[in-house]
């Protein structure tokens, strides 16, 4: 969001004194043109930001400048606090509380009560229903490695059960739905790779450091819908399954079934393990009507499951 980015640019300029637009663009993962637009926005808001041309030039902020408390509105501060709270379960409580207090100092005292009220109106809880107690220590260790540019070593088990040893340069943590991923440069593969945190074993922070190389964030290659082709299936589902499908895939066209109180929906289905496991996970509350080959494959998998329990 633009508000968070403007705050980040201001804080970076106050800390670094001078930095180039391409460096800022790389740090914030936006275009140089966007950075210049943000600089104009800061100038219009009364922050004394200047740009010096030349090889040794860059963007800088006037010495001894302090942020005017009227720069951020109560809505701006509220948005920042809500965003921070949504990640508070995966950040050190002490660190979170300190950051909360720092952000609140950006607001005039007259707005504090209003901000407190608005912040409590929205809660974003990203934590799963069941807790992975090994996740938090791993995240803290990875964040330390990224801050200190230190090598990470760990065992890794892929989705086929194959185990390998990995030595990596960590660059980015990504939260995708309920799973955390590490994007890193793998020294064994001599390339950037994405690792699912829950598949890591014996994570260790090495004493060796590394010089950060150029890193460009990429979409997670193992996303369920990443680069896939869909098969349109006709499903007969209960109202409970309707709710789950809408939660995951957005609004779909549901129509009443002629022979029951269930609903008929055309569903974009992926013919892979994810897709079949998704439909089978709905149990007897979902029936695949068409196409025949998908229905037959579901029957085959159900029969194999029955054999397991004979």
C-alpha positions as a printed Julia matrix, in Angstrom:
310×3 Matrix{Float64}:
   0.0     0.0     0.0
   1.17    3.52   -0.75
   0.93    4.78    2.84
   3.2     2.02    4.14
   5.63    2.64    1.27
   5.8     6.4     1.96
   6.52    5.68    5.61
   9.21    3.17    4.61
  10.87    5.67    2.23
  10.87    8.34    4.92
  12.4     6.02    7.5
  15.05    4.83    5.02
  16.01    8.42    4.16
  16.22    9.4     7.82
  18.51    6.44    8.46
  20.7     6.38    5.33
  20.84   10.15    4.66
  21.18    9.57    0.9
  20.2     6.76   -1.45
  19.61    6.41   -5.2
  16.16    5.9    -6.73
  17.12    2.5    -8.24
  18.3     1.33   -4.8
  15.02    2.41   -3.22
  13.07    0.74   -6.02
  14.94   -2.52   -5.46
  14.46   -2.41   -1.67
  10.71   -1.77   -1.96
  10.19   -3.94   -5.07
   8.59   -1.24   -7.2
   9.64    0.63  -10.34
  11.92    3.68  -10.33
   9.02    5.68  -11.78
   6.92    4.75   -8.74
   9.72    5.92   -6.43
   9.81    9.33   -8.11
   6.03    9.62   -7.8
   6.32    8.78   -4.1
   9.05   11.39   -3.66
   6.73   13.99   -5.21
   3.98   12.92   -2.82
   6.33   13.34    0.15
   7.37   16.79   -1.07
   3.75   17.85   -1.51
   3.09   16.66    2.06
   5.76   19.02    3.36
   8.66   16.62    3.86
  11.87   18.29    2.6
  13.07   15.63    0.16
  15.55   16.58   -2.54
  17.16   14.75   -5.46
  20.8    15.38   -6.39
  21.93   14.38   -9.92
  25.28   12.88  -10.77
  27.32    9.76  -10.02
  27.48   10.49   -6.29
  23.99   11.93   -6.15
  20.78   10.49   -4.85
  17.65   11.22   -2.86
  18.06   12.75    0.55
  16.1    14.43    3.31
  17.03   17.61    5.15
  19.23   17.11    8.22
  17.53   17.24   11.62
  14.12   16.72   10.03
  11.47   15.07   12.19
   8.14   13.74   10.94
   5.25   16.09   11.58
   2.55   14.25   13.48
  -0.05   15.74   11.15
   1.51   14.01    8.14
  -0.39   10.74    8.77
  -4.15   10.72    9.21
  -5.9     8.53   11.77
  -6.92    6.22    8.9
  -3.29    5.89    7.8
  -2.14    4.95   11.31
  -5.05    2.53   11.72
  -4.15    0.75    8.46
  -0.54    0.39    9.58
  -1.53   -1.02   12.98
  -4.01   -3.51   11.49
  -1.4    -4.72    8.99
   1.15   -5.11   11.79
  -1.29   -6.95   14.03
  -2.05   -9.46   11.28
   1.58  -10.63   11.41
   2.04  -10.31   15.17
   1.63  -14.07   15.73
   4.84  -14.69   13.76
   6.95  -11.87   15.23
   8.58  -11.57   18.63
   6.01  -10.08   21.09
   8.59   -7.62   22.43
   9.48   -6.47   18.92
   5.8    -6.12   18.0
   4.91   -4.08   21.08
   7.84   -1.73   20.5
   6.8    -1.21   16.87
   3.18   -0.6    17.89
   4.27    2.13   20.26
   6.56    3.75   17.67
   3.77    3.9    15.08
   1.34    5.37   17.61
   3.77    8.23   18.28
   3.22    9.33   14.67
  -0.35   10.35   15.5
  -1.5    13.5    17.33
  -2.76   12.74   20.84
  -6.25   13.94   19.85
  -6.53   11.0    17.45
  -5.28    8.21   19.74
  -8.7     7.24   21.09
 -10.18    7.19   17.58
  -7.25    5.09   16.3
  -7.63    2.62   19.17
 -11.35    2.28   18.4
 -10.84    1.78   14.64
  -7.99   -0.68   15.14
 -10.23   -2.88   17.3
 -12.93   -2.9    14.62
 -10.94   -5.15   12.28
  -8.92   -8.22   13.21
  -6.93  -10.24   10.66
  -5.97  -13.59   12.18
  -3.63  -15.49    9.87
  -2.84  -18.25   12.35
  -4.14  -21.77   11.51
  -6.66  -23.55   13.73
  -3.95  -25.99   14.8
  -0.55  -24.69   15.89
   2.84  -25.78   14.56
   5.1   -25.24   17.58
   8.33  -25.63   15.57
   7.41  -22.87   13.12
   8.13  -19.82   15.31
  11.74  -20.84   16.21
  12.44  -21.58   12.54
  11.09  -18.19   11.44
  13.17  -16.36   14.04
  16.3   -18.24   12.96
  15.67  -17.5     9.28
  15.03  -13.8     9.98
  18.32  -13.64   11.92
  20.12  -15.26    8.98
  18.66  -12.73    6.53
  19.5    -9.77    8.79
  23.1   -10.94    9.28
  23.63  -12.38    5.74
  24.5   -15.78    7.18
  24.32  -19.17    5.52
  21.57  -21.61    6.55
  21.98  -25.4     6.6
  19.12  -27.87    6.88
  17.75  -31.22    5.79
  14.83  -31.07    3.37
  12.13  -33.6     2.54
  10.17  -33.01   -0.67
   6.56  -34.05   -1.33
   7.78  -37.45   -2.56
   9.58  -38.18    0.71
  13.07  -37.71   -0.77
  15.54  -36.23    1.72
  18.47  -33.99    0.84
  20.92  -31.7     2.64
  20.76  -28.04    1.67
  23.05  -25.06    2.2
  21.44  -21.77    1.18
  21.66  -18.0     1.19
  18.28  -16.81    2.58
  16.61  -13.86    0.85
  12.87  -13.81    1.51
  10.12  -15.3     3.67
   6.71  -15.72    2.04
   3.39  -16.54    3.73
   1.06  -18.28    1.25
  -2.34  -19.14    2.74
  -1.35  -21.01    5.96
   2.14  -22.08    4.84
   5.48  -20.27    5.12
   8.14  -20.53    2.4
  11.77  -19.47    2.16
  13.12  -18.15   -1.12
  16.87  -18.67   -1.13
  19.91  -19.29   -3.3
  20.79  -22.99   -3.05
  24.54  -23.54   -3.21
  24.11  -27.2    -4.23
  21.86  -26.33   -7.2
  23.6   -23.0    -7.96
  20.2   -21.39   -8.43
  17.34  -19.77   -6.54
  14.9   -22.22   -4.96
  11.75  -22.06   -2.83
  11.57  -24.22    0.3
   8.5   -24.96    2.39
   9.37  -24.31    6.04
   7.36  -27.29    7.32
   9.56  -29.64    5.25
  12.8   -28.39    6.8
  14.69  -30.59    9.26
  17.47  -29.66   11.73
  17.7   -26.01   10.66
  21.08  -24.55   11.64
  22.52  -21.04   11.42
  26.05  -21.28   10.03
  28.88  -18.99   11.12
  29.65  -18.39    7.43
  28.37  -15.19    5.84
  27.61  -14.33    2.22
  27.59  -11.28   -0.01
  23.98  -10.78   -1.18
  23.52  -11.39   -4.88
  20.81   -9.86   -7.07
  17.48  -11.34   -6.1
  14.24  -10.98   -8.05
  11.12  -12.28   -6.35
   9.18  -14.88   -8.34
   5.72  -16.38   -7.87
   5.75  -19.62   -5.93
   6.33  -22.32   -8.52
   4.35  -24.88   -6.57
   1.16  -22.89   -6.27
  -1.88  -25.11   -6.95
  -3.09  -23.02   -9.9
   0.31  -21.98  -11.2
   0.41  -22.48  -14.97
  -2.28  -25.17  -14.91
  -5.02  -26.03  -17.4
  -8.53  -26.47  -16.05
 -11.17  -29.08  -16.85
 -14.72  -27.85  -16.34
 -16.53  -30.36  -14.11
 -20.16  -30.46  -13.0
 -20.51  -31.04   -9.27
 -23.53  -31.7    -7.06
 -22.75  -30.24   -3.63
 -24.35  -29.36   -0.31
 -24.7   -25.79    0.94
 -21.74  -26.39    3.28
 -19.48  -27.25    0.35
 -20.79  -24.21   -1.53
 -19.42  -22.01    1.25
 -16.01  -23.73    1.12
 -15.78  -23.42   -2.67
 -16.61  -19.7    -2.52
 -14.0   -19.17    0.22
 -11.3   -20.76   -1.95
 -12.29  -19.86   -5.5
 -14.63  -16.87   -5.32
 -18.16  -16.61   -6.65
 -19.25  -19.58   -8.8
 -22.59  -20.18  -10.49
 -24.76  -22.42   -8.32
 -28.23  -23.64   -9.35
 -30.75  -25.87   -7.53
 -30.68  -29.6    -8.25
 -33.9   -31.05   -9.69
 -33.85  -34.24   -7.61
 -32.51  -33.07   -4.21
 -31.81  -30.11   -1.96
 -28.24  -29.99   -3.24
 -26.76  -27.49   -5.68
 -25.25  -27.89   -9.15
 -22.1   -25.96   -9.99
 -19.62  -25.87  -12.86
 -16.21  -26.03  -11.27
 -12.75  -25.36  -12.85
 -10.99  -28.61  -11.91
  -7.28  -29.42  -12.12
  -6.53  -33.02  -13.01
  -3.68  -33.54  -10.55
  -3.2   -34.74   -6.97
  -4.31  -31.42   -5.55
  -7.55  -31.44   -7.54
  -8.53  -35.05   -6.83
  -7.63  -34.77   -3.15
  -9.72  -31.6    -2.93
 -12.86  -33.31   -4.24
 -12.31  -36.49   -2.24
 -11.84  -34.36    0.87
 -15.45  -33.2     0.56
 -16.6   -36.77    1.22
 -20.24  -37.62    0.51
 -21.18  -33.94    0.36
 -19.85  -33.62   -3.18
 -20.54  -35.76   -6.26
 -18.81  -35.29   -9.6
 -21.35  -35.72  -12.42
 -19.24  -34.89  -15.48
 -16.94  -35.38  -17.34
 -17.01  -39.2   -17.24
 -13.24  -39.69  -17.08
 -12.93  -37.51  -13.96
 -15.87  -39.31  -12.31
 -14.32  -42.7   -13.14
 -10.93  -41.65  -11.74
 -12.61  -40.58   -8.5
 -14.36  -43.96   -8.32
 -11.03  -45.75   -8.84
  -9.39  -43.79   -6.05
 -12.32  -44.47   -3.71
 -12.12  -48.21   -4.47
  -8.39  -48.19   -3.72
  -9.14  -46.47   -0.42
 -11.73  -49.11    0.44
  -9.21  -51.88   -0.27
  -6.87  -50.28    2.24
  -9.47  -50.74    4.99
 -10.58  -54.28    4.07
